[in-house]
Each structure stands twice: as C-alpha cells, then as structure tokens.
Amino acid sequence: MEAAVQGKVRAAQASDQDSEAMFDLIELFFFAYRDFVGDADRLLEAWKFGRAHHRVLHFVNRHPGLTIAELLDILKITKQSLNRVLKELLEQNFVESRAGVADRRQRHLFATGKGRKLAQELAQLQSRRFARVLEGAPDGARRQAIDFLLAMIDPADQEKVASLVWPQQPRLSP
C-alpha cells in the first residue's frame, strides 16, 4: 500500500473509538462493492443483463433445484421483481424451470449449460479480485474477511446464510 494510504488507514484506526459515523468504512465499502460488481457488470452488459440477473443466476447455479420461494427468501425481493428477471433468464435459456416431483405446482430452478457457463465466468471475474487482495494479505486474512462479512449480516440470518454458503457445514465456518 502507498505510504499516503497507509497514513490515512492509521489515522482511521486511531479514531475507531469515536462516536462519529464511520464514514470511512461506509465509503470504502461502497467503493469496494462498486468495483467488485463492476467487473461483472461489464460482462453482463453483453447480454443486456443487470445485477438482479447476476444474483438470480448465481444462486440458481450454486443451488440447483432451488424453488422460487427459496430464491425470494434469499434475495429479499418481491415476486414481481423476480418474475421480470427470471422470465428473461428463462426465455434466453440461461435457466430452466421444472415441476417438483412431490408437488407438481412447485417450480424448481436449474441453470442450463449456457447459464452455468456465464455464472462461472462471472464468478471467475470476482474470484480474481479476491485472489489479488488475499495474495498479499497476512495469514488468516481470508478467515478474518469471512468473520467480518458474516458479522455484517443480521444476527437472525447468520445461520441461514452460513448453511447456504457452506451447505455441508453445520457451523459458521467454511
């Protein structure tokens, strides 16, 4: 890190106990998110897709057979918002919908070959950004990042999110 940036980081750390709003963290989180999704946004533009398409495709690809109700719960969006995005992904053959075995009224979502390919390309873009950051980080940085991000999630949702991220794990760790 540049010396000027390191100085600003040290100054921010010194004022961590201030009762002021944490504008530095708020703004750094904003810029980090902007650049993290920006990598994917550029690829999605080619398909005339947006971030909502990315989120739907990501979770459908990672959790084959996800129901629409489960997807709504994960994304915390309205059925109307999901329907528009899902319709486009279905029509362009990125996602397919199948009737449930036990309940034929229930719709299960699966990424198609085309959908899996795009989801993988998007994940690789974002994984490269994480790898770049973690490459020069001290040992344990990934664990600390995981702990930090989990702590940012509402406590009532942390176990549910952890079981979604690490389905084989009964606890809050990868």
PDB file of N, CA and C in Angstrom, residues 40-133:
ATOM      1  N   ALA A  40     -18.256  -7.662 -13.030  1.00  0.00           N
ATOM      2  CA  ALA A  40     -19.346  -8.493 -13.560  1.00  0.00           C
ATOM      3  C   ALA A  40     -20.287  -7.670 -14.441  1.00  0.00           C
ATOM      4  N   ASP A  41     -20.547  -6.427 -14.049  1.00  0.00           N
ATOM      5  CA  ASP A  41     -21.460  -5.575 -14.826  1.00  0.00           C
ATOM      6  C   ASP A  41     -21.041  -5.477 -16.286  1.00  0.00           C
ATOM      7  N   ARG A  42     -19.743  -5.336 -16.511  1.00  0.00           N
ATOM      8  CA  ARG A  42     -19.249  -5.199 -17.884  1.00  0.00           C
ATOM      9  C   ARG A  42     -19.531  -6.457 -18.714  1.00  0.00           C
ATOM     10  N   LEU A  43     -19.390  -7.619 -18.115  1.00  0.00           N
ATOM     11  CA  LEU A  43     -19.701  -8.865 -18.819  1.00  0.00           C
ATOM     12  C   LEU A  43     -21.217  -9.012 -19.026  1.00  0.00           C
ATOM     13  N   LEU A  44     -21.993  -8.647 -18.036  1.00  0.00           N
ATOM     14  CA  LEU A  44     -23.456  -8.758 -18.124  1.00  0.00           C
ATOM     15  C   LEU A  44     -24.040  -7.852 -19.199  1.00  0.00           C
ATOM     16  N   GLU A  45     -23.388  -6.714 -19.449  1.00  0.00           N
ATOM     17  CA  GLU A  45     -23.865  -5.771 -20.471  1.00  0.00           C
ATOM     18  C   GLU A  45     -24.004  -6.436 -21.834  1.00  0.00           C
ATOM     19  N   ALA A  46     -23.104  -7.357 -22.141  1.00  0.00           N
ATOM     20  CA  ALA A  46     -23.141  -8.043 -23.435  1.00  0.00           C
ATOM     21  C   ALA A  46     -24.455  -8.796 -23.624  1.00  0.00           C
ATOM     22  N   TRP A  47     -25.068  -9.217 -22.539  1.00  0.00           N
ATOM     23  CA  TRP A  47     -26.328  -9.969 -22.597  1.00  0.00           C
ATOM     24  C   TRP A  47     -27.527  -9.067 -22.292  1.00  0.00           C
ATOM     25  N   LYS A  48     -27.260  -7.791 -22.052  1.00  0.00           N
ATOM     26  CA  LYS A  48     -28.300  -6.826 -21.637  1.00  0.00           C
ATOM     27  C   LYS A  48     -28.929  -7.245 -20.306  1.00  0.00           C
ATOM     28  N   PHE A  49     -28.077  -7.768 -19.432  1.00  0.00           N
ATOM     29  CA  PHE A  49     -28.486  -8.182 -18.095  1.00  0.00           C
ATOM     30  C   PHE A  49     -27.936  -7.193 -17.083  1.00  0.00           C
ATOM     31  N   GLY A  50     -28.551  -7.195 -15.907  1.00  0.00           N
ATOM     32  CA  GLY A  50     -28.106  -6.347 -14.820  1.00  0.00           C
ATOM     33  C   GLY A  50     -27.744  -7.172 -13.599  1.00  0.00           C
ATOM     34  N   ARG A  51     -27.559  -6.482 -12.498  1.00  0.00           N
ATOM     35  CA  ARG A  51     -27.150  -7.133 -11.251  1.00  0.00           C
ATOM     36  C   ARG A  51     -28.198  -8.106 -10.721  1.00  0.00           C
ATOM     37  N   ALA A  52     -29.461  -7.826 -10.951  1.00  0.00           N
ATOM     38  CA  ALA A  52     -30.517  -8.743 -10.490  1.00  0.00           C
ATOM     39  C   ALA A  52     -30.395 -10.075 -11.233  1.00  0.00           C
ATOM     40  N   HIS A  53     -30.106 -10.015 -12.520  1.00  0.00           N
ATOM     41  CA  HIS A  53     -29.906 -11.236 -13.304  1.00  0.00           C
ATOM     42  C   HIS A  53     -28.724 -12.029 -12.740  1.00  0.00           C
ATOM     43  N   HIS A  54     -27.668 -11.304 -12.404  1.00  0.00           N
ATOM     44  CA  HIS A  54     -26.470 -11.932 -11.859  1.00  0.00           C
ATOM     45  C   HIS A  54     -26.794 -12.660 -10.559  1.00  0.00           C
ATOM     46  N   ARG A  55     -27.500 -11.996  -9.657  1.00  0.00           N
ATOM     47  CA  ARG A  55     -27.820 -12.622  -8.372  1.00  0.00           C
ATOM     48  C   ARG A  55     -28.678 -13.871  -8.556  1.00  0.00           C
ATOM     49  N   VAL A  56     -29.685 -13.781  -9.410  1.00  0.00           N
ATOM     50  CA  VAL A  56     -30.551 -14.935  -9.654  1.00  0.00           C
ATOM     51  C   VAL A  56     -29.736 -16.076 -10.251  1.00  0.00           C
ATOM     52  N   LEU A  57     -28.966 -15.789 -11.286  1.00  0.00           N
ATOM     53  CA  LEU A  57     -28.174 -16.819 -11.938  1.00  0.00           C
ATOM     54  C   LEU A  57     -27.167 -17.436 -10.972  1.00  0.00           C
ATOM     55  N   HIS A  58     -26.547 -16.603 -10.153  1.00  0.00           N
ATOM     56  CA  HIS A  58     -25.568 -17.096  -9.184  1.00  0.00           C
ATOM     57  C   HIS A  58     -26.197 -18.143  -8.265  1.00  0.00           C
ATOM     58  N   PHE A  59     -27.315 -17.796  -7.641  1.00  0.00           N
ATOM     59  CA  PHE A  59     -27.898 -18.709  -6.660  1.00  0.00           C
ATOM     60  C   PHE A  59     -28.558 -19.922  -7.304  1.00  0.00           C
ATOM     61  N   VAL A  60     -29.138 -19.755  -8.466  1.00  0.00           N
ATOM     62  CA  VAL A  60     -29.719 -20.907  -9.173  1.00  0.00           C
ATOM     63  C   VAL A  60     -28.597 -21.862  -9.576  1.00  0.00           C
ATOM     64  N   ASN A  61     -27.484 -21.332 -10.016  1.00  0.00           N
ATOM     65  CA  ASN A  61     -26.351 -22.171 -10.404  1.00  0.00           C
ATOM     66  C   ASN A  61     -25.734 -22.871  -9.191  1.00  0.00           C
ATOM     67  N   ARG A  62     -25.584 -22.161  -8.103  1.00  0.00           N
ATOM     68  CA  ARG A  62     -24.950 -22.727  -6.903  1.00  0.00           C
ATOM     69  C   ARG A  62     -25.854 -23.713  -6.173  1.00  0.00           C
ATOM     70  N   HIS A  63     -27.163 -23.575  -6.358  1.00  0.00           N
ATOM     71  CA  HIS A  63     -28.123 -24.414  -5.628  1.00  0.00           C
ATOM     72  C   HIS A  63     -29.166 -24.974  -6.596  1.00  0.00           C
ATOM     73  N   PRO A  64     -28.754 -25.920  -7.439  1.00  0.00           N
ATOM     74  CA  PRO A  64     -29.690 -26.484  -8.415  1.00  0.00           C
ATOM     75  C   PRO A  64     -30.942 -27.034  -7.738  1.00  0.00           C
ATOM     76  N   GLY A  65     -32.093 -26.732  -8.327  1.00  0.00           N
ATOM     77  CA  GLY A  65     -33.358 -27.201  -7.774  1.00  0.00           C
ATOM     78  C   GLY A  65     -33.989 -26.234  -6.793  1.00  0.00           C
ATOM     79  N   LEU A  66     -33.368 -25.088  -6.621  1.00  0.00           N
ATOM     80  CA  LEU A  66     -33.900 -24.048  -5.745  1.00  0.00           C
ATOM     81  C   LEU A  66     -35.318 -23.705  -6.183  1.00  0.00           C
ATOM     82  N   THR A  67     -36.226 -23.549  -5.233  1.00  0.00           N
ATOM     83  CA  THR A  67     -37.587 -23.154  -5.596  1.00  0.00           C
ATOM     84  C   THR A  67     -37.663 -21.639  -5.688  1.00  0.00           C
ATOM     85  N   ILE A  68     -38.696 -21.168  -6.322  1.00  0.00           N
ATOM     86  CA  ILE A  68     -38.903 -19.726  -6.439  1.00  0.00           C
ATOM     87  C   ILE A  68     -39.069 -19.116  -5.049  1.00  0.00           C
ATOM     88  N   ALA A  69     -39.792 -19.787  -4.170  1.00  0.00           N
ATOM     89  CA  ALA A  69     -39.974 -19.279  -2.800  1.00  0.00           C
ATOM     90  C   ALA A  69     -38.626 -19.172  -2.079  1.00  0.00           C
ATOM     91  N   GLU A  70     -37.772 -20.172  -2.233  1.00  0.00           N
ATOM     92  CA  GLU A  70     -36.450 -20.130  -1.595  1.00  0.00           C
ATOM     93  C   GLU A  70     -35.611 -18.995  -2.166  1.00  0.00           C
ATOM     94  N   LEU A  71     -35.686 -18.797  -3.466  1.00  0.00           N
ATOM     95  CA  LEU A  71     -34.934 -17.725  -4.106  1.00  0.00           C
ATOM     96  C   LEU A  71     -35.425 -16.355  -3.631  1.00  0.00           C
ATOM     97  N   LEU A  72     -36.724 -16.203  -3.503  1.00  0.00           N
ATOM     98  CA  LEU A  72     -37.276 -14.948  -2.982  1.00  0.00           C
ATOM     99  C   LEU A  72     -36.768 -14.678  -1.571  1.00  0.00           C
ATOM    100  N   ASP A  73     -36.685 -15.714  -0.762  1.00  0.00           N
ATOM    101  CA  ASP A  73     -36.202 -15.568   0.606  1.00  0.00           C
ATOM    102  C   ASP A  73     -34.725 -15.185   0.644  1.00  0.00           C
ATOM    103  N   ILE A  74     -33.938 -15.766  -0.226  1.00  0.00           N
ATOM    104  CA  ILE A  74     -32.505 -15.451  -0.284  1.00  0.00           C
ATOM    105  C   ILE A  74     -32.286 -14.004  -0.718  1.00  0.00           C
ATOM    106  N   LEU A  75     -32.958 -13.604  -1.790  1.00  0.00           N
ATOM    107  CA  LEU A  75     -32.716 -12.289  -2.380  1.00  0.00           C
ATOM    108  C   LEU A  75     -33.452 -11.153  -1.683  1.00  0.00           C
ATOM    109  N   LYS A  76     -34.488 -11.501  -0.912  1.00  0.00           N
ATOM    110  CA  LYS A  76     -35.297 -10.484  -0.218  1.00  0.00           C
ATOM    111  C   LYS A  76     -35.829  -9.449  -1.204  1.00  0.00           C
ATOM    112  N   ILE A  77     -36.427  -9.955  -2.284  1.00  0.00           N
ATOM    113  CA  ILE A  77     -37.055  -9.084  -3.275  1.00  0.00           C
ATOM    114  C   ILE A  77     -38.501  -9.525  -3.456  1.00  0.00           C
ATOM    115  N   THR A  78     -39.269  -8.697  -4.142  1.00  0.00           N
ATOM    116  CA  THR A  78     -40.675  -9.030  -4.377  1.00  0.00           C
ATOM    117  C   THR A  78     -40.793 -10.057  -5.498  1.00  0.00           C
ATOM    118  N   LYS A  79     -41.914 -10.756  -5.501  1.00  0.00           N
ATOM    119  CA  LYS A  79     -42.187 -11.734  -6.552  1.00  0.00           C
ATOM    120  C   LYS A  79     -42.224 -11.041  -7.913  1.00  0.00           C
ATOM    121  N   GLN A  80     -42.759  -9.827  -7.942  1.00  0.00           N
ATOM    122  CA  GLN A  80     -42.840  -9.057  -9.183  1.00  0.00           C
ATOM    123  C   GLN A  80     -41.438  -8.770  -9.735  1.00  0.00           C
ATOM    124  N   SER A  81     -40.521  -8.363  -8.868  1.00  0.00           N
ATOM    125  CA  SER A  81     -39.150  -8.086  -9.301  1.00  0.00           C
ATOM    126  C   SER A  81     -38.479  -9.346  -9.823  1.00  0.00           C
ATOM    127  N   LEU A  82     -38.667 -10.455  -9.122  1.00  0.00           N
ATOM    128  CA  LEU A  82     -38.063 -11.701  -9.555  1.00  0.00           C
ATOM    129  C   LEU A  82     -38.656 -12.173 -10.875  1.00  0.00           C
ATOM    130  N   ASN A  83     -39.962 -12.052 -11.033  1.00  0.00           N
ATOM    131  CA  ASN A  83     -40.620 -12.549 -12.248  1.00  0.00           C
ATOM    132  C   ASN A  83     -40.056 -11.925 -13.513  1.00  0.00           C
ATOM    133  N   ARG A  84     -39.812 -10.621 -13.498  1.00  0.00           N
ATOM    134  CA  ARG A  84     -39.282  -9.948 -14.683  1.00  0.00           C
ATOM    135  C   ARG A  84     -37.904 -10.500 -15.055  1.00  0.00           C
ATOM    136  N   VAL A  85     -37.026 -10.599 -14.075  1.00  0.00           N
ATOM    137  CA  VAL A  85     -35.657 -11.065 -14.299  1.00  0.00           C
ATOM    138  C   VAL A  85     -35.658 -12.547 -14.679  1.00  0.00           C
ATOM    139  N   LEU A  86     -36.420 -13.341 -13.953  1.00  0.00           N
ATOM    140  CA  LEU A  86     -36.462 -14.781 -14.205  1.00  0.00           C
ATOM    141  C   LEU A  86     -37.033 -15.078 -15.587  1.00  0.00           C
ATOM    142  N   LYS A  87     -38.035 -14.315 -15.984  1.00  0.00           N
ATOM    143  CA  LYS A  87     -38.636 -14.502 -17.315  1.00  0.00           C
ATOM    144  C   LYS A  87     -37.563 -14.332 -18.401  1.00  0.00           C
ATOM    145  N   GLU A  88     -36.727 -13.297 -18.278  1.00  0.00           N
ATOM    146  CA  GLU A  88     -35.672 -13.061 -19.260  1.00  0.00           C
ATOM    147  C   GLU A  88     -34.637 -14.188 -19.254  1.00  0.00           C
ATOM    148  N   LEU A  89     -34.264 -14.656 -18.077  1.00  0.00           N
ATOM    149  CA  LEU A  89     -33.290 -15.748 -17.990  1.00  0.00           C
ATOM    150  C   LEU A  89     -33.853 -17.050 -18.560  1.00  0.00           C
ATOM    151  N   LEU A  90     -35.143 -17.282 -18.346  1.00  0.00           N
ATOM    152  CA  LEU A  90     -35.804 -18.472 -18.900  1.00  0.00           C
ATOM    153  C   LEU A  90     -35.911 -18.369 -20.421  1.00  0.00           C
ATOM    154  N   GLU A  91     -36.365 -17.200 -20.909  1.00  0.00           N
ATOM    155  CA  GLU A  91     -36.548 -17.013 -22.351  1.00  0.00           C
ATOM    156  C   GLU A  91     -35.248 -17.115 -23.124  1.00  0.00           C
ATOM    157  N   GLN A  92     -34.148 -16.688 -22.509  1.00  0.00           N
ATOM    158  CA  GLN A  92     -32.856 -16.720 -23.196  1.00  0.00           C
ATOM    159  C   GLN A  92     -32.054 -17.994 -22.880  1.00  0.00           C
ATOM    160  N   ASN A  93     -32.723 -18.948 -22.246  1.00  0.00           N
ATOM    161  CA  ASN A  93     -32.153 -20.268 -21.990  1.00  0.00           C
ATOM    162  C   ASN A  93     -30.915 -20.260 -21.085  1.00  0.00           C
ATOM    163  N   PHE A  94     -30.926 -19.414 -20.057  1.00  0.00           N
ATOM    164  CA  PHE A  94     -29.874 -19.433 -19.039  1.00  0.00           C
ATOM    165  C   PHE A  94     -30.331 -20.249 -17.835  1.00  0.00           C
ATOM    166  N   VAL A  95     -31.648 -20.316 -17.649  1.00  0.00           N
ATOM    167  CA  VAL A  95     -32.257 -21.023 -16.524  1.00  0.00           C
ATOM    168  C   VAL A  95     -33.433 -21.816 -17.061  1.00  0.00           C
ATOM    169  N   GLU A  96     -33.692 -22.962 -16.445  1.00  0.00           N
ATOM    170  CA  GLU A  96     -34.893 -23.720 -16.780  1.00  0.00           C
ATOM    171  C   GLU A  96     -35.680 -23.991 -15.501  1.00  0.00           C
ATOM    172  N   SER A  97     -36.968 -24.151 -15.662  1.00  0.00           N
ATOM    173  CA  SER A  97     -37.875 -24.400 -14.555  1.00  0.00           C
ATOM    174  C   SER A  97     -38.495 -25.775 -14.739  1.00  0.00           C
ATOM    175  N   ARG A  98     -38.475 -26.572 -13.673  1.00  0.00           N
ATOM    176  CA  ARG A  98     -39.056 -27.912 -13.724  1.00  0.00           C
ATOM    177  C   ARG A  98     -40.072 -28.065 -12.598  1.00  0.00           C
ATOM    178  N   ALA A  99     -41.107 -28.831 -12.876  1.00  0.00           N
ATOM    179  CA  ALA A  99     -42.118 -29.110 -11.852  1.00  0.00           C
ATOM    180  C   ALA A  99     -41.506 -29.990 -10.769  1.00  0.00           C
ATOM    181  N   GLY A 100     -41.955 -29.778  -9.538  1.00  0.00           N
ATOM    182  CA  GLY A 100     -41.482 -30.591  -8.425  1.00  0.00           C
ATOM    183  C   GLY A 100     -41.975 -32.026  -8.542  1.00  0.00           C
ATOM    184  N   VAL A 101     -41.222 -32.949  -7.989  1.00  0.00           N
ATOM    185  CA  VAL A 101     -41.608 -34.357  -8.012  1.00  0.00           C
ATOM    186  C   VAL A 101     -42.745 -34.598  -7.025  1.00  0.00           C
ATOM    187  N   ALA A 102     -42.600 -34.110  -5.810  1.00  0.00           N
ATOM    188  CA  ALA A 102     -43.616 -34.306  -4.773  1.00  0.00           C
ATOM    189  C   ALA A 102     -44.826 -33.409  -4.993  1.00  0.00           C
ATOM    190  N   ASP A 103     -44.592 -32.192  -5.454  1.00  0.00           N
ATOM    191  CA  ASP A 103     -45.679 -31.233  -5.681  1.00  0.00           C
ATOM    192  C   ASP A 103     -45.463 -30.599  -7.052  1.00  0.00           C
ATOM    193  N   ARG A 104     -46.242 -31.005  -8.010  1.00  0.00           N
ATOM    194  CA  ARG A 104     -46.070 -30.546  -9.388  1.00  0.00           C
ATOM    195  C   ARG A 104     -46.313 -29.041  -9.537  1.00  0.00           C
ATOM    196  N   ARG A 105     -46.967 -28.416  -8.572  1.00  0.00           N
ATOM    197  CA  ARG A 105     -47.197 -26.967  -8.642  1.00  0.00           C
ATOM    198  C   ARG A 105     -45.935 -26.188  -8.304  1.00  0.00           C
ATOM    199  N   GLN A 106     -45.052 -26.830  -7.577  1.00  0.00           N
ATOM    200  CA  GLN A 106     -43.817 -26.169  -7.165  1.00  0.00           C
ATOM    201  C   GLN A 106     -42.840 -26.148  -8.340  1.00  0.00           C
ATOM    202  N   ARG A 107     -42.192 -24.987  -8.559  1.00  0.00           N
ATOM    203  CA  ARG A 107     -41.238 -24.836  -9.662  1.00  0.00           C
ATOM    204  C   ARG A 107     -39.820 -24.849  -9.095  1.00  0.00           C
ATOM    205  N   HIS A 108     -38.978 -25.718  -9.645  1.00  0.00           N
ATOM    206  CA  HIS A 108     -37.572 -25.807  -9.266  1.00  0.00           C
ATOM    207  C   HIS A 108     -36.730 -25.232 -10.396  1.00  0.00           C
ATOM    208  N   LEU A 109     -35.733 -24.457 -10.022  1.00  0.00           N
ATOM    209  CA  LEU A 109     -34.914 -23.743 -10.999  1.00  0.00           C
ATOM    210  C   LEU A 109     -33.541 -24.381 -11.144  1.00  0.00           C
ATOM    211  N   PHE A 110     -33.079 -24.451 -12.387  1.00  0.00           N
ATOM    212  CA  PHE A 110     -31.778 -25.030 -12.706  1.00  0.00           C
ATOM    213  C   PHE A 110     -31.103 -24.160 -13.749  1.00  0.00           C
ATOM    214  N   ALA A 111     -29.795 -23.977 -13.606  1.00  0.00           N
ATOM    215  CA  ALA A 111     -29.025 -23.286 -14.646  1.00  0.00           C
ATOM    216  C   ALA A 111     -28.838 -24.264 -15.799  1.00  0.00           C
ATOM    217  N   THR A 112     -28.977 -23.769 -17.011  1.00  0.00           N
ATOM    218  CA  THR A 112     -28.703 -24.577 -18.208  1.00  0.00           C
ATOM    219  C   THR A 112     -27.190 -24.573 -18.433  1.00  0.00           C
ATOM    220  N   GLY A 113     -26.738 -25.286 -19.437  1.00  0.00           N
ATOM    221  CA  GLY A 113     -25.309 -25.247 -19.772  1.00  0.00           C
ATOM    222  C   GLY A 113     -24.841 -23.829 -20.037  1.00  0.00           C
ATOM    223  N   LYS A 114     -25.646 -23.105 -20.773  1.00  0.00           N
ATOM    224  CA  LYS A 114     -25.347 -21.697 -21.092  1.00  0.00           C
ATOM    225  C   LYS A 114     -25.318 -20.859 -19.805  1.00  0.00           C
ATOM    226  N   GLY A 115     -26.254 -21.125 -18.911  1.00  0.00           N
ATOM    227  CA  GLY A 115     -26.317 -20.401 -17.648  1.00  0.00           C
ATOM    228  C   GLY A 115     -25.140 -20.724 -16.740  1.00  0.00           C
ATOM    229  N   ARG A 116     -24.770 -22.007 -16.679  1.00  0.00           N
ATOM    230  CA  ARG A 116     -23.620 -22.407 -15.860  1.00  0.00           C
ATOM    231  C   ARG A 116     -22.339 -21.757 -16.378  1.00  0.00           C
ATOM    232  N   LYS A 117     -22.209 -21.687 -17.692  1.00  0.00           N
ATOM    233  CA  LYS A 117     -21.012 -21.074 -18.295  1.00  0.00           C
ATOM    234  C   LYS A 117     -20.918 -19.594 -17.914  1.00  0.00           C
ATOM    235  N   LEU A 118     -22.013 -18.857 -18.048  1.00  0.00           N
ATOM    236  CA  LEU A 118     -22.000 -17.436 -17.690  1.00  0.00           C
ATOM    237  C   LEU A 118     -21.774 -17.257 -16.191  1.00  0.00           C
ATOM    238  N   ALA A 119     -22.436 -18.058 -15.373  1.00  0.00           N
ATOM    239  CA  ALA A 119     -22.259 -17.959 -13.918  1.00  0.00           C
ATOM    240  C   ALA A 119     -20.796 -18.199 -13.547  1.00  0.00           C
ATOM    241  N   GLN A 120     -20.160 -19.160 -14.200  1.00  0.00           N
ATOM    242  CA  GLN A 120     -18.756 -19.459 -13.926  1.00  0.00           C
ATOM    243  C   GLN A 120     -17.853 -18.305 -14.363  1.00  0.00           C
ATOM    244  N   GLU A 121     -18.126 -17.729 -15.513  1.00  0.00           N
ATOM    245  CA  GLU A 121     -17.328 -16.592 -15.982  1.00  0.00           C
ATOM    246  C   GLU A 121     -17.436 -15.419 -14.999  1.00  0.00           C
ATOM    247  N   LEU A 122     -18.643 -15.159 -14.514  1.00  0.00           N
ATOM    248  CA  LEU A 122     -18.847 -14.079 -13.549  1.00  0.00           C
ATOM    249  C   LEU A 122     -18.124 -14.370 -12.238  1.00  0.00           C
ATOM    250  N   ALA A 123     -18.219 -15.611 -11.780  1.00  0.00           N
ATOM    251  CA  ALA A 123     -17.550 -15.989 -10.531  1.00  0.00           C
ATOM    252  C   ALA A 123     -16.033 -15.881 -10.667  1.00  0.00           C
ATOM    253  N   GLN A 124     -15.508 -16.244 -11.836  1.00  0.00           N
ATOM    254  CA  GLN A 124     -14.064 -16.147 -12.047  1.00  0.00           C
ATOM    255  C   GLN A 124     -13.587 -14.700 -12.006  1.00  0.00           C
ATOM    256  N   LEU A 125     -14.354 -13.805 -12.606  1.00  0.00           N
ATOM    257  CA  LEU A 125     -14.003 -12.375 -12.556  1.00  0.00           C
ATOM    258  C   LEU A 125     -13.892 -11.898 -11.108  1.00  0.00           C
ATOM    259  N   GLN A 126     -14.894 -12.220 -10.327  1.00  0.00           N
ATOM    260  CA  GLN A 126     -14.927 -11.744  -8.949  1.00  0.00           C
ATOM    261  C   GLN A 126     -13.921 -12.489  -8.076  1.00  0.00           C
ATOM    262  N   SER A 127     -13.684 -13.758  -8.382  1.00  0.00           N
ATOM    263  CA  SER A 127     -12.692 -14.531  -7.631  1.00  0.00           C
ATOM    264  C   SER A 127     -11.286 -13.983  -7.861  1.00  0.00           C
ATOM    265  N   ARG A 128     -11.014 -13.525  -9.069  1.00  0.00           N
ATOM    266  CA  ARG A 128      -9.692 -12.941  -9.359  1.00  0.00           C
ATOM    267  C   ARG A 128      -9.453 -11.700  -8.497  1.00  0.00           C
ATOM    268  N   ARG A 129     -10.480 -10.908  -8.284  1.00  0.00           N
ATOM    269  CA  ARG A 129     -10.335  -9.718  -7.436  1.00  0.00           C
ATOM    270  C   ARG A 129     -10.012 -10.144  -6.003  1.00  0.00           C
ATOM    271  N   PHE A 130     -10.746 -11.134  -5.483  1.00  0.00           N
ATOM    272  CA  PHE A 130     -10.454 -11.627  -4.132  1.00  0.00           C
ATOM    273  C   PHE A 130      -9.043 -12.203  -4.056  1.00  0.00           C
ATOM    274  N   ALA A 131      -8.656 -12.984  -5.052  1.00  0.00           N
ATOM    275  CA  ALA A 131      -7.329 -13.602  -5.048  1.00  0.00           C
ATOM    276  C   ALA A 131      -6.231 -12.541  -5.033  1.00  0.00           C
ATOM    277  N   ARG A 132      -6.422 -11.491  -5.814  1.00  0.00           N
ATOM    278  CA  ARG A 132      -5.433 -10.403  -5.848  1.00  0.00           C
ATOM    279  C   ARG A 132      -5.271  -9.785  -4.469  1.00  0.00           C
ATOM    280  N   VAL A 133      -6.371  -9.548  -3.805  1.00  0.00           N
ATOM    281  CA  VAL A 133      -6.324  -8.928  -2.480  1.00  0.00           C
ATOM    282  C   VAL A 133      -5.702  -9.877  -1.458  1.00  0.00           C
TER     283      VAL A 133
END
